[in-house]
Each structure stands twice: as structure tokens, then as C-alpha cells.
CSV table of C-alpha atoms and ligand atoms in Angstrom, one decimal:
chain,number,residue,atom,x,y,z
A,1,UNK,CA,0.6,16.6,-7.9
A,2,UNK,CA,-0.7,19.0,-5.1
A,3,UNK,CA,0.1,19.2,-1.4
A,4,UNK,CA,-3.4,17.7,-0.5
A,5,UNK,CA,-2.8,14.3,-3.0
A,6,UNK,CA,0.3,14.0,-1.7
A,7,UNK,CA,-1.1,12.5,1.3
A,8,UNK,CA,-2.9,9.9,-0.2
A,9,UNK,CA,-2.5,6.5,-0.5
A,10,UNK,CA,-3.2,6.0,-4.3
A,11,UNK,CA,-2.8,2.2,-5.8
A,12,UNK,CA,-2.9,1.0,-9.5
A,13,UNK,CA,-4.6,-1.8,-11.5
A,14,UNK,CA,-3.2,-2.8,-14.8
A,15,UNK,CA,-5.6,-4.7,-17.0
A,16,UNK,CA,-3.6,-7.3,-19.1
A,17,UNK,CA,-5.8,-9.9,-19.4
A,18,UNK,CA,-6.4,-9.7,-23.2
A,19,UNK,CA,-5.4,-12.3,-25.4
A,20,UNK,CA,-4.5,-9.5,-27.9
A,21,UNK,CA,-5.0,-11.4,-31.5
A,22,UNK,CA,-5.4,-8.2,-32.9
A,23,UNK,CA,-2.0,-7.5,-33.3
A,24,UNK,CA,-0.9,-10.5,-34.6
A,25,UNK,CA,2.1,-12.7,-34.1
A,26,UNK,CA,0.8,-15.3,-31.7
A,27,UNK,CA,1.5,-14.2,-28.1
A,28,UNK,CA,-0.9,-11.9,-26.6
A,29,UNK,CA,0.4,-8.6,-27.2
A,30,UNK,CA,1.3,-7.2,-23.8
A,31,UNK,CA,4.2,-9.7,-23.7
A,32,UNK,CA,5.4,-8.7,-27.1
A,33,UNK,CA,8.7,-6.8,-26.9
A,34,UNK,CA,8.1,-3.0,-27.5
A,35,UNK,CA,12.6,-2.1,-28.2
A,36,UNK,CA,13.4,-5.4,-25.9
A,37,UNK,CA,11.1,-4.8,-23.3
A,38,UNK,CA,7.6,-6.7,-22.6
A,39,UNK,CA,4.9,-4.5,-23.2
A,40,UNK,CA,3.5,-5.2,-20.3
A,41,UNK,CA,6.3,-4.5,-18.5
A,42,UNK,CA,6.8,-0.9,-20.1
A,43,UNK,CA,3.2,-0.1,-18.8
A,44,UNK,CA,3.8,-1.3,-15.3
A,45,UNK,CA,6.8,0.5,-14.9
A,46,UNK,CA,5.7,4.0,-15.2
A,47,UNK,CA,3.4,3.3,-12.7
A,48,UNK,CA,5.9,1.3,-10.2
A,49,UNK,CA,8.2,3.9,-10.9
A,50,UNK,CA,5.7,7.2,-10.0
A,51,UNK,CA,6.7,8.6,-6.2
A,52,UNK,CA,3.0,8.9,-5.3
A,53,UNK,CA,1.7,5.6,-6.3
A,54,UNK,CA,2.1,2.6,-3.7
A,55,UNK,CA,1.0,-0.6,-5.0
A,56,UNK,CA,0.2,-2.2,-8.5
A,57,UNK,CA,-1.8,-4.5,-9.0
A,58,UNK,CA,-2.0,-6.8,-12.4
A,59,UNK,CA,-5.0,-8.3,-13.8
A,60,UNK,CA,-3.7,-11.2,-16.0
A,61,UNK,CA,-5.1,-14.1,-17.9
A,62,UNK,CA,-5.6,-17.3,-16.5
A,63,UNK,CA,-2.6,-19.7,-18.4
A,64,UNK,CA,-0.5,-16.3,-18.7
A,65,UNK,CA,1.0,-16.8,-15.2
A,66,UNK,CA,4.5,-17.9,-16.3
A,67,UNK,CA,4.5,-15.5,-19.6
A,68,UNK,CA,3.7,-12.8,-16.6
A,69,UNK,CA,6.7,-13.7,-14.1
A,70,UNK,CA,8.9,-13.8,-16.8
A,71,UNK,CA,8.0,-9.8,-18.1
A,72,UNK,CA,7.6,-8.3,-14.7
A,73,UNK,CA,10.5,-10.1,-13.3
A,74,UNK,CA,12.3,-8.1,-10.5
A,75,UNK,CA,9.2,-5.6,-10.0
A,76,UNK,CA,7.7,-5.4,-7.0
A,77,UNK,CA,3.7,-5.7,-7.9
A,78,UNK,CA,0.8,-8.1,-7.1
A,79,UNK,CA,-0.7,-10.5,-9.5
A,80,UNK,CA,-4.2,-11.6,-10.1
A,81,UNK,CA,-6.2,-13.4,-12.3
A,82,UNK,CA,-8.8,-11.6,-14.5
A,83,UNK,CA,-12.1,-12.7,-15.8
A,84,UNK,CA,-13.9,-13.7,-19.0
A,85,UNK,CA,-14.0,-9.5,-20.0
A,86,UNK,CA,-11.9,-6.8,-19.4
A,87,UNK,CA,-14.8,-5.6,-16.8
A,88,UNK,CA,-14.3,-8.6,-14.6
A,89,UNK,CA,-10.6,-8.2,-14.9
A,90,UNK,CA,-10.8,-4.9,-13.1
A,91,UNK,CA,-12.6,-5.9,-10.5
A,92,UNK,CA,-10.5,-8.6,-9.4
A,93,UNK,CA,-8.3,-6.2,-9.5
A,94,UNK,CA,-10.1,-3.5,-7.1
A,95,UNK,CA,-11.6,-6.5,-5.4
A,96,UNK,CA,-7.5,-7.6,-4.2
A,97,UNK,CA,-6.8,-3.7,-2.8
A,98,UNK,CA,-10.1,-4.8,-0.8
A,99,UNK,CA,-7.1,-5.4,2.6
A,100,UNK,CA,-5.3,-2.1,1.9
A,101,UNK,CA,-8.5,-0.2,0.6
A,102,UNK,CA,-6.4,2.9,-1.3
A,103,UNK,CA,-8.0,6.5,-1.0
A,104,UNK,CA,-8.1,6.1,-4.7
A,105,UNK,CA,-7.0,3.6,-7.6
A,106,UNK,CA,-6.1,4.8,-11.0
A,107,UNK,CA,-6.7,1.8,-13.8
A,108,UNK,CA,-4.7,1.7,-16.9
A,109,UNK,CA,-4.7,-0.5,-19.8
A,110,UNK,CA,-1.4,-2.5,-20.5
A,111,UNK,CA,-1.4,-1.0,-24.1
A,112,UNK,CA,-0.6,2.1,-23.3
A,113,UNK,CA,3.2,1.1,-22.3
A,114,UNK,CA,3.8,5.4,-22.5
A,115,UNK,CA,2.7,7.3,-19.5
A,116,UNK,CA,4.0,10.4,-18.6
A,117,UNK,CA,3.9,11.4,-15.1
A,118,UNK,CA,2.2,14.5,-15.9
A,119,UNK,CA,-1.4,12.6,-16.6
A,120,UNK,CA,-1.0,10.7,-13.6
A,121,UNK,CA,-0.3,13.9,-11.5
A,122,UNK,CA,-3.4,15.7,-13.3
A,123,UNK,CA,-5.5,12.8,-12.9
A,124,UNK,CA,-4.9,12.5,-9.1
A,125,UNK,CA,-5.2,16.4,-8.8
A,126,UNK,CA,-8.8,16.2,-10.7
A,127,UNK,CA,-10.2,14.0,-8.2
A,128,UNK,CA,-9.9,16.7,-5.1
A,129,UNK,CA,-13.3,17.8,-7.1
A,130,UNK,CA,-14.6,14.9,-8.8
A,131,UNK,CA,-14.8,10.8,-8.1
A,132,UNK,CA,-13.6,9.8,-11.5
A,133,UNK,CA,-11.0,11.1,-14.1
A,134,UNK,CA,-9.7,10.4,-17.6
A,135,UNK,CA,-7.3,11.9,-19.8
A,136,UNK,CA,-8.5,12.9,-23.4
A,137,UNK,CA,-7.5,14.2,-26.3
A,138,UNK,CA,-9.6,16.7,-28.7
A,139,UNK,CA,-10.8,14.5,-32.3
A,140,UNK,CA,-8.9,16.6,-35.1
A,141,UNK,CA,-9.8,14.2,-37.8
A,142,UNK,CA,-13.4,14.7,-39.9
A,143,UNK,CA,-15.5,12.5,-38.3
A,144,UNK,CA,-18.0,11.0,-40.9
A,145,UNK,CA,-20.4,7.5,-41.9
A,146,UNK,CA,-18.4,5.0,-43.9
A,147,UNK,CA,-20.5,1.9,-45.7
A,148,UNK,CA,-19.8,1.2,-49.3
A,149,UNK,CA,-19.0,4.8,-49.5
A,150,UNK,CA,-18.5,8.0,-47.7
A,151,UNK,CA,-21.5,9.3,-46.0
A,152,UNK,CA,-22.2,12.3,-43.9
A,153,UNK,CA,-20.2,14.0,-42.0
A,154,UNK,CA,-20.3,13.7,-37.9
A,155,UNK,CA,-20.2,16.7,-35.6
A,156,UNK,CA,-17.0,16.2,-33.9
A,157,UNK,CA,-17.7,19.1,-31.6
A,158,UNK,CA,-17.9,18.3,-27.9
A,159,UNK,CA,-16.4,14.6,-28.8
A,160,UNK,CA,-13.0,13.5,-26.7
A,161,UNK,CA,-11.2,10.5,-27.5
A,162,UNK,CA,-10.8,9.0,-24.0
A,163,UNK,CA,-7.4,7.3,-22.8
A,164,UNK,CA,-6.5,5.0,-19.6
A,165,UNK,CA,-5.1,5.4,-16.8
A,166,UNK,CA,-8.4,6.3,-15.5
A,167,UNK,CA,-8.9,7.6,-11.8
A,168,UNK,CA,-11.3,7.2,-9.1
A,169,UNK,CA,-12.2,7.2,-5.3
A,170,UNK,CA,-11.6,3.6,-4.7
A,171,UNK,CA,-14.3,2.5,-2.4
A,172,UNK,CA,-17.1,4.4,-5.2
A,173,UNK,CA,-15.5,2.8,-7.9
A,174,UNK,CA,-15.3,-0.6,-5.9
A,175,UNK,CA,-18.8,0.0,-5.4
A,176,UNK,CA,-19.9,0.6,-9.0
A,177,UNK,CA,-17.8,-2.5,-10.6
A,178,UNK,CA,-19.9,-4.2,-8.5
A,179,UNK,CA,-23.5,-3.0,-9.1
A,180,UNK,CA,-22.8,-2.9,-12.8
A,181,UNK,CA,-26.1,-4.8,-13.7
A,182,UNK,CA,-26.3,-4.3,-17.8
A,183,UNK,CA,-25.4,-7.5,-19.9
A,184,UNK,CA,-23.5,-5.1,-22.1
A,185,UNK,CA,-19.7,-4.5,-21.5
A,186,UNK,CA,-18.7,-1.3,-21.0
A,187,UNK,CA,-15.8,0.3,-22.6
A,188,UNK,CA,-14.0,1.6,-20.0
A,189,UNK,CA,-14.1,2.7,-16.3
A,190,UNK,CA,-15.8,6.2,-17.1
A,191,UNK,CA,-19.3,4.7,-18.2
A,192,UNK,CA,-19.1,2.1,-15.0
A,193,UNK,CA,-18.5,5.2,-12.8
A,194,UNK,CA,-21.0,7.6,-14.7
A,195,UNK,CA,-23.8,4.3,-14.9
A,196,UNK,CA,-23.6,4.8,-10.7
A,197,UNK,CA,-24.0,8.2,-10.6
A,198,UNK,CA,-20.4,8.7,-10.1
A,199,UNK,CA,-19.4,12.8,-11.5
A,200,UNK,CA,-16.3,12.2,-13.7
A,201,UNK,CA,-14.3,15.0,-15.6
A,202,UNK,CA,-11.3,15.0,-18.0
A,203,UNK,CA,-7.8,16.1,-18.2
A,204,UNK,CA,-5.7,17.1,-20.6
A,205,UNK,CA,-4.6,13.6,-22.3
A,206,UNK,CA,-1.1,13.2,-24.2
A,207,UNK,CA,-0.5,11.7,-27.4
A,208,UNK,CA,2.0,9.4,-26.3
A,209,UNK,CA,-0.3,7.4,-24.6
A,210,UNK,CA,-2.1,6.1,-27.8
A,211,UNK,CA,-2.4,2.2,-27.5
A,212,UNK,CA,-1.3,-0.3,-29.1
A,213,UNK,CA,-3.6,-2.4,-30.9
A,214,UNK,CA,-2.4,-3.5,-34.2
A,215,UNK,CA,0.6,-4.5,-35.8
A,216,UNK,CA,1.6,-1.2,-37.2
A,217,UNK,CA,1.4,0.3,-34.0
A,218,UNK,CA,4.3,-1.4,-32.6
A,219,UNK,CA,6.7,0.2,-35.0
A,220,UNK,CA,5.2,4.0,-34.2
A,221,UNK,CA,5.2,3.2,-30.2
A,222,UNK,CA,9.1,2.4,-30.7
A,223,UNK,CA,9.7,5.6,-32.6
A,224,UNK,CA,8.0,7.3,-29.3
A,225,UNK,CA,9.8,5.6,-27.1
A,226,UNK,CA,13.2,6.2,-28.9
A,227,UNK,CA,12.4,10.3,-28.4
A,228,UNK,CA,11.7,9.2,-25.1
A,229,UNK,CA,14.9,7.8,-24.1
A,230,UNK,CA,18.2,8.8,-23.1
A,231,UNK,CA,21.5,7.4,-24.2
A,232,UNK,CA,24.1,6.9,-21.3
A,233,UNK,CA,27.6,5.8,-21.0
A,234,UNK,CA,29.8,4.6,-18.3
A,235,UNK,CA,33.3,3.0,-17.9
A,236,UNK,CA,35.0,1.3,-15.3
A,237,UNK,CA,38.5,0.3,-14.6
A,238,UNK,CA,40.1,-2.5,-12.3
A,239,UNK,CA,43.0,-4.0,-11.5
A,240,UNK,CA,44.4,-6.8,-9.4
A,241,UNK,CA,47.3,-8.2,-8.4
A,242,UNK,CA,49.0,-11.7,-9.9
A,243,UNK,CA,50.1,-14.5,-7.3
A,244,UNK,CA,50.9,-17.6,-6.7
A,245,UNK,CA,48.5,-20.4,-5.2
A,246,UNK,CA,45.1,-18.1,-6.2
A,247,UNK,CA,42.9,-19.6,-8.5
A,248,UNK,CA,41.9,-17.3,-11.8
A,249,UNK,CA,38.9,-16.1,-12.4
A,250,UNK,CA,38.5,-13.7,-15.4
A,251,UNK,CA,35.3,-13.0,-17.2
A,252,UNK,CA,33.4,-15.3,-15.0
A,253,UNK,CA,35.6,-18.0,-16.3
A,254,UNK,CA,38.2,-19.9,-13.7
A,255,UNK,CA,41.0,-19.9,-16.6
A,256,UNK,CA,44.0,-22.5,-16.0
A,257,UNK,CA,47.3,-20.5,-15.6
A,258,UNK,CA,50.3,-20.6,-12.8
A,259,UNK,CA,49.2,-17.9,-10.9
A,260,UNK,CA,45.8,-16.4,-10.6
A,261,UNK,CA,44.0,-12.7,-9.4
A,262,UNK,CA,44.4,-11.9,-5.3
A,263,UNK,CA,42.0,-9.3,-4.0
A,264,UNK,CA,39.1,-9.7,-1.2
A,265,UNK,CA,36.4,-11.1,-3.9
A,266,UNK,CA,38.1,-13.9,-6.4
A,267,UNK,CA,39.4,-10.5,-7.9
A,268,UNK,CA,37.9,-10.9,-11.0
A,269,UNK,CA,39.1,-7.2,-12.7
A,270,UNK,CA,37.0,-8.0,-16.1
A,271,UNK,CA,33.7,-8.4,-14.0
A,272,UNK,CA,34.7,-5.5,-12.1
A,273,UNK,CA,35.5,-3.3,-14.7
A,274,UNK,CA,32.2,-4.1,-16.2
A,275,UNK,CA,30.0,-4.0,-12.6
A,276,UNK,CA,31.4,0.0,-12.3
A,277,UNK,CA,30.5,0.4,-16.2
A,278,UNK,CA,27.0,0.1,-15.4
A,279,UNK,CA,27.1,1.5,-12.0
A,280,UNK,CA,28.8,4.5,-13.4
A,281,UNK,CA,25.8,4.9,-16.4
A,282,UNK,CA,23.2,5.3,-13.9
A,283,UNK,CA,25.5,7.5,-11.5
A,284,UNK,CA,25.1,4.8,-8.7
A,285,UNK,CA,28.8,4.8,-7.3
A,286,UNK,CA,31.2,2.2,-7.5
A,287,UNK,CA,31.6,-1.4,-6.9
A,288,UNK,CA,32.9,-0.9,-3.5
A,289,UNK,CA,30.4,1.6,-2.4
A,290,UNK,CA,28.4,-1.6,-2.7
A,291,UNK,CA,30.2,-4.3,-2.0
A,292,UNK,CA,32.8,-2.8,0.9
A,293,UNK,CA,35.8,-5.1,0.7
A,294,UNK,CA,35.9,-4.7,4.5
A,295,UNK,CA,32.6,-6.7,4.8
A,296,UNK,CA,33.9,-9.9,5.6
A,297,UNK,CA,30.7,-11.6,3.7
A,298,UNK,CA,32.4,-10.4,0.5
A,299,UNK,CA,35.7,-12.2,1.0
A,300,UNK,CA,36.6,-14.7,-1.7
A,301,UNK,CA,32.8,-14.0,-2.9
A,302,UNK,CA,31.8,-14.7,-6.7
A,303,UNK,CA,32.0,-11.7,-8.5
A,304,UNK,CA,29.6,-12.9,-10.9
A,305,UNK,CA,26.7,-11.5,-7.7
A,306,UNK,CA,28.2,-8.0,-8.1
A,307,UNK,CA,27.5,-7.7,-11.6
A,308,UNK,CA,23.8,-9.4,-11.2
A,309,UNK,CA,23.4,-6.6,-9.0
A,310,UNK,CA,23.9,-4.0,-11.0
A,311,UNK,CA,22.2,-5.5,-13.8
A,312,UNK,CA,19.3,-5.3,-11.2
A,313,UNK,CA,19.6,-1.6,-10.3
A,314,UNK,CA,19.5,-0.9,-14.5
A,315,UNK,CA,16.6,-3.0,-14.6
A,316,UNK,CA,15.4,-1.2,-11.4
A,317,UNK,CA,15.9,2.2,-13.3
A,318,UNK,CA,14.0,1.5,-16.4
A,319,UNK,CA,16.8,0.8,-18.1
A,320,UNK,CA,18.1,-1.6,-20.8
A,321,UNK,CA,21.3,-2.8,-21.3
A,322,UNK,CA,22.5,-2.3,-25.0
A,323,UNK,CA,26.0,-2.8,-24.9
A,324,UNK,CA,29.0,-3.5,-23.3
A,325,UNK,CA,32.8,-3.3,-24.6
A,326,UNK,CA,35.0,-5.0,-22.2
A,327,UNK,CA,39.5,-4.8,-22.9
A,328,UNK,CA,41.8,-6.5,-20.9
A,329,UNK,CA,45.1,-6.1,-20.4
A,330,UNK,CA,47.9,-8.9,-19.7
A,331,UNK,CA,50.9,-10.4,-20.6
A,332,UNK,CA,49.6,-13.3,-19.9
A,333,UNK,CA,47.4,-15.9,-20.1
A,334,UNK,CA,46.5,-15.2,-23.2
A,335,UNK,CA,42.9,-14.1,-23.5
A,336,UNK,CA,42.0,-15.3,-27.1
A,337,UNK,CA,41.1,-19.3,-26.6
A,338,UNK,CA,39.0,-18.0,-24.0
A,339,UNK,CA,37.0,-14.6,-25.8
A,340,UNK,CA,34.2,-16.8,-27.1
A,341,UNK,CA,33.6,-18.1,-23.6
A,342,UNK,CA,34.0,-14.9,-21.7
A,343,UNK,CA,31.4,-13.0,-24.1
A,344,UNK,CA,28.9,-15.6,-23.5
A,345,UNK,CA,29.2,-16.1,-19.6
A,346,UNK,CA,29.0,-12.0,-19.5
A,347,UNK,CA,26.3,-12.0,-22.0
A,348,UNK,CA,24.6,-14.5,-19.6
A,349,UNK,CA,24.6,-12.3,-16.4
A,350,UNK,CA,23.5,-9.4,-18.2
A,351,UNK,CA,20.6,-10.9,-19.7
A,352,UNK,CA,21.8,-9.9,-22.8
A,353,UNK,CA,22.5,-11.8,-26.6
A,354,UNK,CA,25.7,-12.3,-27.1
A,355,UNK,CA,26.4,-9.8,-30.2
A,356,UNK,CA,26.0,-7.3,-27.4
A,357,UNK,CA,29.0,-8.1,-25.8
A,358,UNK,CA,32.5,-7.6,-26.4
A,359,UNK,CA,35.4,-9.1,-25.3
A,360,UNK,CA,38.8,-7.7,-26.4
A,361,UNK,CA,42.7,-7.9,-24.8
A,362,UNK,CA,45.7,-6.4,-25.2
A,363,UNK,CA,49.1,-6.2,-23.7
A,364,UNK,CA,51.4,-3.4,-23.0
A,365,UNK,CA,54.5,-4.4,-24.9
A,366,UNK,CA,56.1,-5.8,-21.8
A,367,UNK,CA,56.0,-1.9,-20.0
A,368,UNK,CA,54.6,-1.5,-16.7
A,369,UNK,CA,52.8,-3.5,-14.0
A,370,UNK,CA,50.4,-5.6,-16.8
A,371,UNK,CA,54.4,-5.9,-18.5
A,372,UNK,CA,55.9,-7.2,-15.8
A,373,UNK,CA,53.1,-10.0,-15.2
A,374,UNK,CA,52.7,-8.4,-11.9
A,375,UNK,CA,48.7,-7.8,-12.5
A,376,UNK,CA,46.2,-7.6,-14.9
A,377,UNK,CA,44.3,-4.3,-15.6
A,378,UNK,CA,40.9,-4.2,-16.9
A,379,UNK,CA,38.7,-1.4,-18.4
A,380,UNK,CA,34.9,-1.2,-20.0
A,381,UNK,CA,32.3,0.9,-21.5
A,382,UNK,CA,29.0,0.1,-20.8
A,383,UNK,CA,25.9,1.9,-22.9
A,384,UNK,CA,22.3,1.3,-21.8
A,385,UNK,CA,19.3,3.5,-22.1
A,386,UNK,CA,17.0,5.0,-19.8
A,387,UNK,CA,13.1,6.4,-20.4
A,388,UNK,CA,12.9,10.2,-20.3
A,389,UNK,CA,10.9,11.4,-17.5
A,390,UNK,CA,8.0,12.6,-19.0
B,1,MG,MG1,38.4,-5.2,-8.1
């Protein structure tokens, strides 16, 4: 993005007010999982997380309100409801920036759950000399009539296959949702702009942006979006000490045994271990970098919170959790009545099924600290995976 767009306020508008029976499989298909994400959500979060972009708004159907909580859970956008077309969907949606009124507004359909920063940035660089922009892609495919058999062919020369997110001066595009006068719907945002005179040009489009509109697509977008993800790892290790008169919590379980965990939290080392797992696979430091144990308000504190958190800064990243491999190591009590528990209470703050989660323990044949019954020692591995900036 150039200097000059750099200092404007730009906003979004995703339209996801379809019912999407086109694809199948009874729920509208923007809250279908795409690889164990909403749809919807996958769009929304490109544009949440691009630097430049300030607010999002999102144009949903009416009866889809809890459907829409539930996929953009955590995400900090507006919601509105849509209208009868996709038309009057978008303009609630500009008609809801009406209190911030944005310099310009760039409106996207939820289909398109890959966006690469690189069209958004082209987009907003376009509109220095023009009040409406769309990424496109040349037609490389013979164009030609099709009835009972093949006709002629089409000239595909000077056609573009046109893709969303669109871009525009907001208060000219505000302007021409609302003089659009035809009974006919229009496509897309292009031929409202162009019916009021608005100039619009193109950028360079990307092919990962093709939508998603039937059942077959689903399976190609999740090839895309596995080449556009990274694998990442991280481990954690924790220990605390045994005593007397402390309760023990382990796994996020308060286990009976003689003595239980002492530290500032309840000490639990298995949530710990996990909570710097995922810290450490997004490089976001360590537990106590975020919880200080000097801050009195984390003293005997659930440790269940510190793992929600993370969870939250993964979600906040983009990322999904995939798996996590938890070992503990003791003497005592033992940990296998209790594994089946543990993997579901863990599987539970991470959001995550249960076959996701592992639970193992071990001892250390009676050596050391863990031996001695003076502590127990916990470690992890965490994998999630995070989109590719694009
Ligand atoms: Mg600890």
C-alpha cells in the first residue's frame, strides 16, 4: 500500500447473507467448515487481520444471528442484518459505517475465504486515480454457446472475470447503493458504481480468491489453503513442587492424593506445560511473561484462564489448534484412572475433539526430584497451523 493510503481510514463489508443451497449440505455455506474453520470466518479474518483496514462490518441473514456469533466468535467486527438480495445486504452494510463514514470501503463476498493482502493493497492503491476497483483475472478458457450442442465460439478478448473484495470512495458508493433505481439486481458493486457514473478500473486479481459455490469447491479451497499454511511447533515444560495441605490440580482435574502442587497459581504443571506449548508456537513468550507470578491477582488463580488465553491469542493469529501431546512425570499419584478425564477437560479449553489430545505419564524409576516424590515435572508439544501471509 502507498504512503498516501496509508493515511486513510479504510473499512470493510462482508456480504454473508446468502442462504447458500448451492453447495449443499443444509447450512448456508459460509458457516460450513473450510479445514475446521467457518467459512465465514476465514473471509473475515484476512480482512480483520490487514494493518490498514479498521473496521468490518458483516452483512448476515436474518435467523443467522446465533450461527454468526458462534463462527466469528472472539473477532472484533460489527454485525448487521442484510436484506432480501445481496444488493440490500450491502447497503445495510455501508448504511451502518454511516457514524464513522470511512474515506473508502472495500466489499467482499464471504466465499472468497482466500485473500491475499496483495489485492487489498492494489485495490486501495488504485483508488488514488479512480472511485471504484476490482481485482480480475484474464478468461483462458474458449468461451463459446452451449444448447443441445456446442455452438459458436465467443470472443474472449477484452473479457475479465471479476472477483470481490471490491473498492470504493465510500460516500460515492454510499451514494450509488442508494440511487440504484433498476428492478434488476446487479451482480456486483462495479455495475452499481459504473450505473452512477462512478470511473472504476481493475487490478491484477489472484486465483486463490475463486469462490466457493458448489460442493466440489470446498475440497479445491482446502488444497489452497493447505499450500497456504504453515506448520508450527512448540513445547513447554513445568514443574512444581509437592506439599502437604495443597490441594491437586493436574490437567484441570483436582485429583485426590496426600499432598498436592504449591506454586503462586494452583500450580497445575500439565496446564502449564501445555499454555507455553502454544505460546511458544506462535513465538508469544512464556506463561509468566503473561501471567507475572508477582501479580497478586494470579495467586491461587485457576490455571484453566491461562490456557483459554492462549487458546485466544492462536485464535487471534489465525491459527488452528491441531494437536497437542501432553507427558507427565511422577511417582505418584498415578495418572492412568485419570488420562481419560484429563484429555477431555484439556480437549475442552482448547476447543478441540478429543482424538486431538494426548495425555501420557511416566515416572523416572525412582531418580531425581519426580523420584523422590518431591515434585512433578511436566512437558508438551503443541502443533497448530497458521495462514501464510500472502
Ligand atoms: Mg508453573
Amino acid at each position: 500500500m502507498s504512503k498516501a493510503a496509508q493515511s486513510l481510514s479504510i473499512a470493510a463489508i462482508i456480504v454473508a447473507a446468502g442462504k447458500g443451497e448451492r453447495a449443499g449440505g443444509g447450512l448456508p455455506k459460509q458457516y460450513r467448515s473450510l479445514a475446521g474453520t467457518p467459512l465465514l470466518r476465514r473471509s473475515v479474518e484476512r480482512l480483520v487481520r490487514h494493518s490498514g483496514i479498521g473496521s468490518v462490518v458483516v452483512a448476515i441473514g436474518e435467523g443467522q444471528e446465533a450461527l454468526a456469533a458462534e463462527a466469528l466468535g472472539g473477532l472484533d467486527v460489527s454485525i448487521v442484518t442484510g436484506g432480501a438480495t445481496r444488493r440490500l445486504s450491502v447497503l445495510a452494510g455501508l448504511e451502518a459505517l454511516m457514524a464513522q463514514t470511512p474515506d473508502l470501503v472495500l466489499i467482499h463476498d464471504a466465499a472468497r475465504p482466500i485473500l491475499p493482502a496483495s489485492v487489498i493493497n492494489r485495490l486501495v492503491d488504485a483508488l488514488g486515480k479512480a472511485d471504484g476497483a476490482c481485482p480480475t483475472l484474464p478468461v483462458a478458457d474458449t468461451l463459446a454457446e452451449n444448447g443441445a450442442e456446442i455452438g459458436d465460439a465467443v470472443p474472449r478478448e477484452g473479457l475479465a472475470r471479476i472477483q470481490t473484495p471490491q473498492a470504493f470512495r465510500y460516500a460515492a458508493i454510499l451514494a450509488a447503493h442508494r440511487a440504484w433505481a433498476s428492478d434488476d439486481e446487479p451482480t456486483d458493486d462495479i455495475q452499481v458504481a459504473r450505473a452512477a457514473g462512478l470511473r472504476c478500473v481493475s487490478v491484477a486479481g489472484d486465483a486463490l480468491l475463486d469462490k466457493i459455490t458448489h460442493e466440489e469447491d470446498f475440497a479445491l479451497a482446502a488444497l489452497r489453503l493447505g499450500a497456504c499454511t504453515s506448520v508450527r511447533t512448540g513445547m513447554g515444560f513445568d514443574v512444581h513442587r509437592l506439599a502437604e495441605a495443597e490441594e491437586l490440580w493436574l490437567g484441570g482435574l483436582l485429583i485426590p492424593h496426600d499432598k498436592g502442587l504449591a506454586g503462586h497459581s494452583d500450580a497445575d504443571v500439565a496446564l502449564h506445560a501445555i499454555t507455553d506449548a502454544l505460546l511458544g508456537a506462535i513465538a508469544a513468550g512464556d506463561i509468566g511473561d503473561h501471567f507475572p507470578p508477582s501479580d497478586p491477582q494470579w495467586r491461587g488463580a485457576r490455571s484453566d484462564q491461562f490456557l483459554a488465553h492462549a487458546v485466544r491469542l492462536v485464535r487471534g493469529r489465525g491459527g488452528v489448534i491441531e494437536h497437542v501431546d501432553l507427558t507427565i512425570i511422577c511417582e505418584a499419584p498415578k495418572i492412568g484412572p485419570h488420562k481419560i478425564a484429563m484429555r477431555e477437560r484439556i480437549a475442552d479449553i482448547l476447543g478441540i475433539p478429543v482424538d486431538q489430545v494426548s495425555v501420557k505419564a511416566t515416572t523416572t524409576e525412582r531418580l531425581g526430584y519426580t523420584g523422590r516424590g518431591e515434585g512433578i515435572a511436566a512437558q508438551a508439544v503443541a502443533t497448530i497451523t497458521l495462514p501464510k501471509e500472502l
